[in-house]
Coordinates of C-alpha atoms and ligand atoms in Angstrom, one line a residue:
M1 CA 112.1 112.6 86.7
R2 CA 109.2 110.1 86.1
K3 CA 105.7 111.1 85.0
L4 CA 102.6 109.7 83.3
V5 CA 101.4 111.2 79.9
V6 CA 97.8 110.6 79.4
K7 CA 96.0 111.6 76.3
T8 CA 92.3 111.7 75.4
T9 CA 90.9 108.3 75.0
D10 CA 87.5 107.8 73.3
Y11 CA 86.8 104.3 74.1
L12 CA 88.0 101.4 76.3
E13 CA 87.4 97.8 75.4
G14 CA 88.9 94.4 75.9
N15 CA 89.8 92.3 79.3
I16 CA 91.8 93.9 82.2
S17 CA 92.8 91.8 85.3
V18 CA 92.8 92.8 88.9
S19 CA 95.9 91.8 91.2
G20 CA 95.8 90.8 94.8
A21 CA 94.6 93.3 97.4
K22 CA 97.1 95.7 98.6
N23 CA 95.1 96.2 101.9
A24 CA 94.6 92.3 102.4
A25 CA 98.6 91.8 101.5
L26 CA 100.0 94.1 104.1
P27 CA 98.4 92.6 107.3
I28 CA 98.7 89.0 105.9
I29 CA 102.3 89.1 105.2
T30 CA 102.7 90.6 108.8
A31 CA 100.5 87.9 110.3
A32 CA 103.0 85.3 109.0
L33 CA 105.3 86.4 111.7
L34 CA 103.1 84.9 114.2
G35 CA 103.6 81.2 112.8
E36 CA 106.3 78.7 113.4
G37 CA 108.2 77.7 110.2
S38 CA 107.2 78.8 106.8
S39 CA 104.0 80.5 105.1
K40 CA 103.6 80.6 101.5
L41 CA 101.2 83.5 100.4
S42 CA 100.0 83.8 96.9
G43 CA 98.4 86.6 94.8
I44 CA 100.7 89.0 96.3
P45 CA 100.9 92.3 94.4
D46 CA 104.3 93.7 93.4
L47 CA 103.9 97.2 94.9
K48 CA 106.3 99.5 96.6
D49 CA 104.5 99.1 99.8
V50 CA 104.6 95.4 99.6
N51 CA 108.3 95.5 98.9
N52 CA 108.9 98.2 101.6
L53 CA 107.1 95.7 104.2
V54 CA 109.3 92.8 103.0
S55 CA 112.5 94.9 103.5
I56 CA 111.3 95.8 107.0
L57 CA 110.4 92.2 108.1
S58 CA 113.6 90.9 106.6
N59 CA 115.6 93.3 108.9
L60 CA 113.8 91.5 111.8
G61 CA 115.5 88.3 110.8
A62 CA 112.6 86.7 108.8
E63 CA 113.6 84.9 105.7
I64 CA 111.6 86.0 102.8
N65 CA 111.6 85.2 99.1
F66 CA 109.2 87.1 96.8
T67 CA 108.8 86.5 93.2
D68 CA 106.0 86.3 90.7
S69 CA 103.2 87.2 93.1
E70 CA 104.4 84.3 95.4
L71 CA 105.8 85.3 98.8
E72 CA 107.5 82.8 101.2
L73 CA 108.3 83.9 104.6
N74 CA 110.2 81.8 107.4
T75 CA 110.2 83.1 111.0
D76 CA 112.8 80.5 112.6
E77 CA 115.6 83.2 112.5
I78 CA 113.5 86.2 113.8
N79 CA 115.8 87.9 116.5
K80 CA 114.7 91.6 116.5
Y81 CA 111.4 93.1 117.7
S82 CA 112.0 96.7 116.8
T83 CA 111.2 98.3 113.3
E84 CA 112.8 101.7 114.0
S85 CA 114.0 102.7 110.6
D86 CA 113.5 105.3 107.9
L87 CA 111.5 102.7 106.0
A88 CA 109.2 102.2 108.8
R89 CA 108.6 105.9 109.0
K90 CA 107.6 106.0 105.4
M91 CA 105.3 103.0 105.6
R92 CA 102.3 103.4 107.6
A93 CA 101.3 99.7 107.5
S94 CA 104.6 99.0 109.4
Y95 CA 102.5 99.4 112.4
Y96 CA 101.1 96.1 111.9
T97 CA 104.4 94.7 113.2
L98 CA 103.3 96.0 116.9
G99 CA 100.4 93.4 116.9
A100 CA 102.2 90.5 115.5
L101 CA 105.6 91.0 117.4
L102 CA 103.7 91.7 120.6
G103 CA 101.4 88.6 120.1
R104 CA 104.1 86.3 119.5
Y105 CA 107.1 87.7 121.3
G106 CA 105.5 89.8 124.1
Q107 CA 107.6 92.9 122.8
A108 CA 107.3 95.3 119.9
C109 CA 108.8 98.6 118.9
T110 CA 108.1 100.9 116.0
V111 CA 107.9 104.7 114.8
L112 CA 104.8 106.4 115.3
P113 CA 103.4 106.6 111.9
G114 CA 103.1 110.3 110.9
G115 CA 99.9 112.0 109.4
C116 CA 99.6 112.1 105.7
E117 CA 97.9 113.8 102.9
I118 CA 94.6 112.7 103.7
G119 CA 94.5 113.2 107.5
N120 CA 96.2 113.0 110.9
R121 CA 95.7 109.2 111.1
P122 CA 96.2 108.8 114.8
I123 CA 96.7 105.3 116.4
D124 CA 95.0 105.7 119.6
L125 CA 92.6 103.0 119.1
H126 CA 95.5 100.6 118.4
L127 CA 97.2 101.5 121.6
K128 CA 93.9 101.3 123.6
G129 CA 93.7 97.7 122.5
F130 CA 97.2 96.8 123.2
S131 CA 96.7 98.3 126.8
A132 CA 93.4 96.3 127.2
L133 CA 95.2 93.1 126.5
G134 CA 97.7 93.8 129.3
A135 CA 100.7 95.5 127.4
E136 CA 102.9 98.1 128.7
V137 CA 102.5 101.2 126.2
K138 CA 105.5 103.5 126.1
L139 CA 105.6 106.7 123.7
D140 CA 109.1 108.1 123.7
H141 CA 110.2 110.7 121.1
G142 CA 107.8 109.5 118.5
V143 CA 108.6 105.7 119.0
V144 CA 106.0 103.3 120.4
K145 CA 107.4 100.6 122.6
L146 CA 105.2 97.6 123.8
E147 CA 106.0 94.9 126.5
A148 CA 103.9 92.2 128.1
D149 CA 104.8 89.2 130.1
R150 CA 101.6 87.5 129.1
L151 CA 98.7 88.9 127.1
K152 CA 95.2 88.3 128.7
G153 CA 92.0 88.3 126.6
A154 CA 89.8 91.4 127.1
N155 CA 86.7 93.1 125.9
I156 CA 87.6 96.1 123.6
Y157 CA 85.1 98.5 122.2
L158 CA 86.5 100.6 119.4
D159 CA 85.2 104.2 119.3
Y160 CA 85.5 104.0 115.5
P161 CA 85.3 100.9 113.3
S162 CA 89.1 101.4 112.6
V163 CA 90.4 98.9 110.0
G164 CA 93.9 99.1 111.1
A165 CA 93.1 98.9 114.9
T166 CA 90.8 95.9 114.5
I167 CA 93.7 94.2 112.6
N168 CA 96.3 95.1 115.1
I169 CA 94.2 93.9 118.0
M170 CA 93.4 90.6 116.1
L171 CA 97.1 90.1 115.6
A172 CA 98.1 90.5 119.3
A173 CA 95.0 88.6 120.6
V174 CA 95.2 85.4 118.7
M175 CA 97.9 84.0 121.4
A176 CA 96.6 85.8 124.5
D177 CA 95.2 83.9 127.4
G178 CA 91.4 83.6 127.2
E179 CA 88.9 85.3 125.1
T180 CA 89.0 88.7 123.3
V181 CA 86.0 90.4 122.0
I182 CA 86.3 93.4 119.6
E183 CA 83.2 95.4 119.6
N184 CA 82.3 97.8 116.8
A185 CA 85.0 96.3 114.7
A186 CA 85.7 97.1 111.2
R187 CA 83.8 94.9 108.6
E188 CA 86.0 95.3 105.6
P189 CA 86.7 92.3 103.4
E190 CA 90.4 92.3 104.1
I191 CA 89.6 91.8 107.9
I192 CA 87.7 88.6 106.7
D193 CA 90.8 87.5 104.6
L194 CA 93.3 88.1 107.4
A195 CA 91.0 86.1 109.9
N196 CA 90.6 83.1 107.4
Y197 CA 94.6 82.9 107.1
L198 CA 95.0 83.2 110.9
N199 CA 92.3 80.4 111.4
I200 CA 94.1 78.2 108.8
M201 CA 97.2 78.8 111.0
G202 CA 95.4 77.4 114.0
A203 CA 93.9 80.6 115.4
E204 CA 90.2 80.5 116.8
I205 CA 88.5 83.8 115.4
T206 CA 84.8 84.1 114.8
G207 CA 82.6 86.9 113.7
A208 CA 85.1 88.5 111.2
G209 CA 83.0 90.7 108.8
T210 CA 80.7 91.7 111.5
D211 CA 80.9 94.2 114.1
I212 CA 81.7 91.8 116.8
I213 CA 84.8 89.6 116.5
K214 CA 85.6 87.0 119.0
I215 CA 89.2 85.6 119.5
T216 CA 90.0 82.5 121.6
G217 CA 93.6 82.5 122.4
V218 CA 95.7 79.6 121.4
N219 CA 99.2 78.4 122.5
K220 CA 100.9 78.6 119.0
L221 CA 100.3 79.2 115.2
I222 CA 101.9 77.3 112.4
G223 CA 102.9 78.9 109.1
K224 CA 100.5 77.8 106.3
D225 CA 99.8 78.5 102.5
Y226 CA 97.3 80.9 101.7
T227 CA 96.0 83.0 98.5
I228 CA 94.7 86.5 99.2
I229 CA 91.6 88.1 98.0
P230 CA 91.7 90.3 94.8
D231 CA 91.9 94.1 95.3
R232 CA 88.4 95.7 95.3
I233 CA 89.7 99.3 95.1
E234 CA 91.8 98.5 91.8
A235 CA 88.7 96.9 90.3
G236 CA 86.6 99.8 91.1
T237 CA 89.0 102.1 89.7
Y238 CA 89.0 100.5 86.4
M239 CA 85.2 100.3 86.6
M240 CA 85.1 104.0 87.1
A241 CA 87.6 104.7 84.2
V242 CA 85.3 102.7 81.8
A243 CA 82.2 104.7 83.0
A244 CA 84.0 108.0 82.7
V245 CA 85.5 107.5 79.3
G246 CA 82.9 105.1 77.7
G247 CA 83.6 101.6 76.5
D248 CA 82.9 97.9 77.0
V249 CA 85.3 96.2 79.3
V250 CA 85.4 93.0 81.3
I251 CA 87.4 93.3 84.7
E252 CA 88.6 89.8 85.8
N253 CA 89.4 88.5 89.2
V254 CA 86.7 90.5 91.0
L255 CA 84.7 89.4 94.0
V256 CA 81.3 91.0 93.0
E257 CA 80.2 91.2 96.5
H258 CA 83.1 93.4 97.4
V259 CA 82.3 96.1 94.9
R260 CA 78.5 96.2 95.7
P261 CA 78.2 99.9 96.7
L262 CA 79.9 101.1 93.5
I263 CA 77.9 98.7 91.2
A264 CA 74.8 100.2 92.9
K265 CA 76.0 104.0 92.1
L266 CA 77.1 103.1 88.5
K267 CA 73.8 101.7 87.8
E268 CA 72.1 104.8 89.1
M269 CA 74.2 106.7 86.6
G270 CA 72.9 104.5 83.8
V271 CA 76.1 102.6 83.4
E272 CA 75.2 99.0 82.2
I273 CA 76.9 96.4 84.8
I274 CA 77.0 92.5 84.0
E275 CA 78.0 90.5 87.0
D276 CA 79.6 87.0 86.5
I277 CA 81.1 84.8 89.2
N278 CA 84.6 86.5 89.5
Q279 CA 84.3 89.2 86.9
V280 CA 82.3 92.2 86.2
R281 CA 81.4 93.6 82.6
V282 CA 81.0 97.4 82.4
K283 CA 79.4 99.1 79.4
S284 CA 79.1 102.8 79.2
N285 CA 78.5 105.4 76.5
Q286 CA 78.3 109.1 77.2
G287 CA 75.1 110.6 78.9
L288 CA 75.7 109.7 82.5
K289 CA 73.1 110.9 85.0
G290 CA 74.5 112.4 88.2
T291 CA 74.3 110.9 91.7
D292 CA 75.5 111.7 95.3
I293 CA 78.0 109.6 97.4
K294 CA 78.9 109.6 101.1
T295 CA 81.9 107.6 102.0
M296 CA 81.4 105.2 105.1
P297 CA 83.1 102.3 106.6
Y298 CA 82.3 99.0 104.9
P299 CA 79.7 98.1 103.5
G300 CA 79.2 101.8 102.7
F301 CA 80.7 103.5 99.9
P302 CA 84.5 103.1 100.3
T303 CA 86.5 106.2 101.0
D304 CA 89.3 104.7 98.9
M305 CA 87.1 105.2 95.8
Q306 CA 85.9 108.8 96.6
A307 CA 88.5 110.5 94.4
Q308 CA 88.1 108.4 91.4
F309 CA 84.4 108.8 91.6
M310 CA 84.6 112.6 91.8
T311 CA 86.3 112.5 88.3
L312 CA 83.5 110.4 87.0
L313 CA 81.1 112.9 88.4
T314 CA 82.6 115.7 86.3
Q315 CA 81.3 113.7 83.2
A316 CA 77.7 113.4 84.7
S317 CA 74.7 115.8 84.3
S318 CA 73.3 118.0 87.2
E319 CA 75.3 119.0 90.2
N320 CA 76.3 116.0 92.6
L321 CA 77.2 116.0 96.1
V322 CA 80.3 114.3 97.5
I323 CA 80.7 113.8 101.4
E324 CA 83.8 112.3 102.8
T325 CA 83.2 111.2 106.4
V326 CA 86.3 108.8 106.9
F327 CA 89.3 111.3 106.7
E328 CA 89.4 114.9 107.3
R329 CA 91.3 115.9 104.4
R330 CA 90.8 113.7 101.4
F331 CA 90.1 116.2 98.8
G332 CA 93.7 116.8 97.5
H333 CA 92.6 115.9 94.1
V334 CA 90.1 118.9 94.0
D335 CA 92.8 121.4 93.2
E336 CA 94.5 119.1 90.5
L337 CA 90.9 118.5 88.8
R338 CA 90.5 122.2 88.8
R339 CA 93.5 122.8 86.9
M340 CA 91.8 120.4 84.2
G341 CA 88.6 122.8 84.2
A342 CA 86.6 120.7 86.8
K343 CA 83.9 122.9 88.5
I344 CA 83.9 121.7 92.1
K345 CA 82.9 123.7 95.1
V346 CA 84.2 122.4 98.5
D347 CA 82.9 123.2 102.1
G348 CA 84.5 121.2 104.9
R349 CA 84.2 117.5 104.0
S350 CA 81.5 118.2 101.3
A351 CA 82.1 119.0 97.6
V352 CA 79.5 119.7 94.9
V353 CA 80.6 118.6 91.4
A354 CA 79.1 120.0 88.2
Q355 CA 79.6 118.7 84.8
A356 CA 82.6 120.0 83.0
N357 CA 84.6 119.4 79.7
L358 CA 88.1 118.6 81.2
E359 CA 91.1 119.9 79.4
G360 CA 94.5 118.3 79.7
A361 CA 97.0 119.9 82.0
Q362 CA 100.0 119.5 84.2
V363 CA 99.0 118.0 87.5
E364 CA 100.5 116.0 90.4
A365 CA 99.4 113.1 92.5
T366 CA 98.8 114.0 96.2
D367 CA 98.0 110.5 97.3
L368 CA 97.5 107.1 95.9
R369 CA 93.8 107.2 95.0
A370 CA 93.9 111.0 94.0
G371 CA 96.6 109.9 91.6
A372 CA 94.2 107.2 90.2
A373 CA 91.5 109.9 89.8
L374 CA 93.9 111.9 87.8
I375 CA 94.6 109.2 85.2
I376 CA 90.9 108.7 84.8
A377 CA 90.5 112.5 84.2
G378 CA 93.4 112.6 81.7
L379 CA 91.7 109.8 79.6
A380 CA 88.5 111.6 79.7
A381 CA 89.9 115.0 79.0
K382 CA 90.6 116.8 75.7
G383 CA 94.4 117.0 75.0
Q384 CA 97.5 115.9 77.0
T385 CA 97.8 115.5 80.9
E386 CA 101.0 115.1 82.5
I387 CA 101.0 113.6 86.0
Q388 CA 104.0 114.0 88.5
N389 CA 104.6 112.4 91.9
I390 CA 103.6 109.0 90.4
Y391 CA 105.3 107.2 93.2
H392 CA 101.9 107.6 95.0
I393 CA 100.2 105.6 92.3
E394 CA 103.0 102.9 92.2
R395 CA 102.3 102.3 95.9
G396 CA 98.9 100.7 95.1
Y397 CA 98.4 99.8 91.5
E398 CA 100.4 97.0 90.1
D399 CA 101.3 97.7 86.3
I400 CA 98.4 100.1 86.0
T401 CA 99.9 101.6 82.7
D402 CA 100.4 98.4 81.0
K403 CA 96.9 97.2 82.2
L404 CA 95.1 100.3 80.9
K405 CA 97.1 100.3 77.7
G406 CA 95.8 96.7 77.2
I407 CA 92.1 98.1 77.0
G408 CA 93.0 100.9 74.7
A409 CA 94.0 103.8 77.0
N410 CA 96.3 106.4 75.7
I411 CA 98.8 106.4 78.6
E412 CA 102.6 106.4 78.8
L413 CA 105.3 106.3 81.6
V414 CA 108.0 108.8 80.6
V415 CA 111.4 108.9 82.5
E416 CA 113.2 112.1 81.8
Ligands
EPZ1 C1 92.9 101.6 106.0 O1 93.6 102.7 106.6 C2 93.4 101.4 104.6 N1 94.8 101.2 104.6 C3 93.1 102.7 103.9 O2 93.5 102.7 102.5 C4 91.5 103.1 104.0 O3 91.3 104.2 103.4 C5 91.2 102.9 105.5 O4 91.5 101.8 106.0 C6 89.6 103.0 105.6 O5 88.9 101.9 104.8 C7 95.5 100.0 104.5 O6 94.5 99.1 104.7 C8 96.8 99.9 104.7 P1 91.1 103.3 109.8 P2 93.5 102.7 108.2 O7 91.9 103.1 110.9 O8 93.5 101.5 108.8 C9 90.6 107.2 112.4 C10 94.4 103.2 100.5 O9 94.2 104.2 99.8 N2 91.3 106.6 113.5 O10 89.8 102.7 109.4 O11 94.5 103.8 108.5 C11 91.4 107.7 111.4 O12 92.0 109.2 111.6 C12 94.5 103.6 102.2 O13 94.6 102.2 100.2 C13 91.5 107.1 114.8 O14 90.9 108.2 115.1 O15 92.0 103.4 108.4 C14 90.4 107.8 110.2 O16 89.8 109.1 110.2 C15 94.2 105.1 102.4 N3 92.2 106.4 115.8 C16 89.3 106.8 110.5 O17 89.6 106.3 111.7 C17 93.1 105.2 115.4 O18 93.6 104.6 116.2 C18 89.5 105.6 109.7 O19 90.8 105.1 109.8 C19 92.8 104.7 114.1 C20 92.0 105.4 113.1

């Protein structure tokens, strides 16, 4: 059994480097299926989710070599269009294969992704997009089957600016006949990164990063080399750790405009932020002022930073309000923080967080970002914290234990 043992840490200092973005890597690796020949993708983080996706795509016949953040993928031998497998069942982002395989081969099949700890997570908007493009959509015993002779461009309005649905529709539409317009599209930086890669391969996409994305279908895409963006959520997690514990740390490999909402909030709390071209220096000593957050689609405050920020608020003065508008059940970390003495009142999607002196305890990660929140709590708490179910954390944070140790964190991976 593997767990993280985290002990009181008084001060974090030094430099810490951010890896490539998990939520850009997953769609971009899948998008490589659309290109003839080989793509070489750089800055790919070595994460469980990425390695699971590599296995899923290899099972389709793609030839993949992934070492030292470089992933080479060749599509010449692809001969399967169904990812029905236990791996796909565990790996939500496997549903990006629907858009890519439908877009290139006119057929795709995978298991319906289940709900998870943070919500039901339906894919109705993805399927609405595929149908609008002319695909026949069949749901059969938890399996999605898509078929289309020829996809035709369409105007698609997203009832919610879903990141996944925006991505899946882009993947299906790049080689459809004519123009596709996605209205109320997601605006996350990972969408822009995907559009940049697809355009280098020969696609014609404009408006990525705005709420209107236009795609003019082309006949084929060619595999190309591309380097993905750094992970803004990983960067934000380390920024919040320094703010909560106290210290002076330079976080390297950060696109500052991608962490603007967090920078604004940390400044409201009295944390000193010094911005540079691709790094952020965070200086914090105790005496944090309180603030409120409300999670929103980009460019609002990211839901993926909500759990970590809630831990930070336990170290701040006054009572602070956290409202989670994106997912219906993303407070799994609250009960675990309460075990450590946190004073948090929850009412639906709102939580009021009061100042508390956290004490080490036995806790468990309930999802990826909740796990990160517990690491921060363990560093700020008095005594020793043991975190179970750390596979959640390893899905999204490359080398987090060694990276945090590098700035003075008292954290160990223990295998019993
Ligand atoms: C992506 O999930 C990210 N995952 C999530 O990060 C992130 O929290 C989320 O976007 C929001 O930013 C990846 O990129 C792999 P959505 P996704 O579709 O695409 C509802 C992490 O920690 N919805 O924007 O699933 C849905 O239920 C993960 O790295 C529908 O109703 O997010 C949710 O309430 C967690 N119907 C809301 O939209 C649909 O068809 C946002 O979901 C699709 C979504």
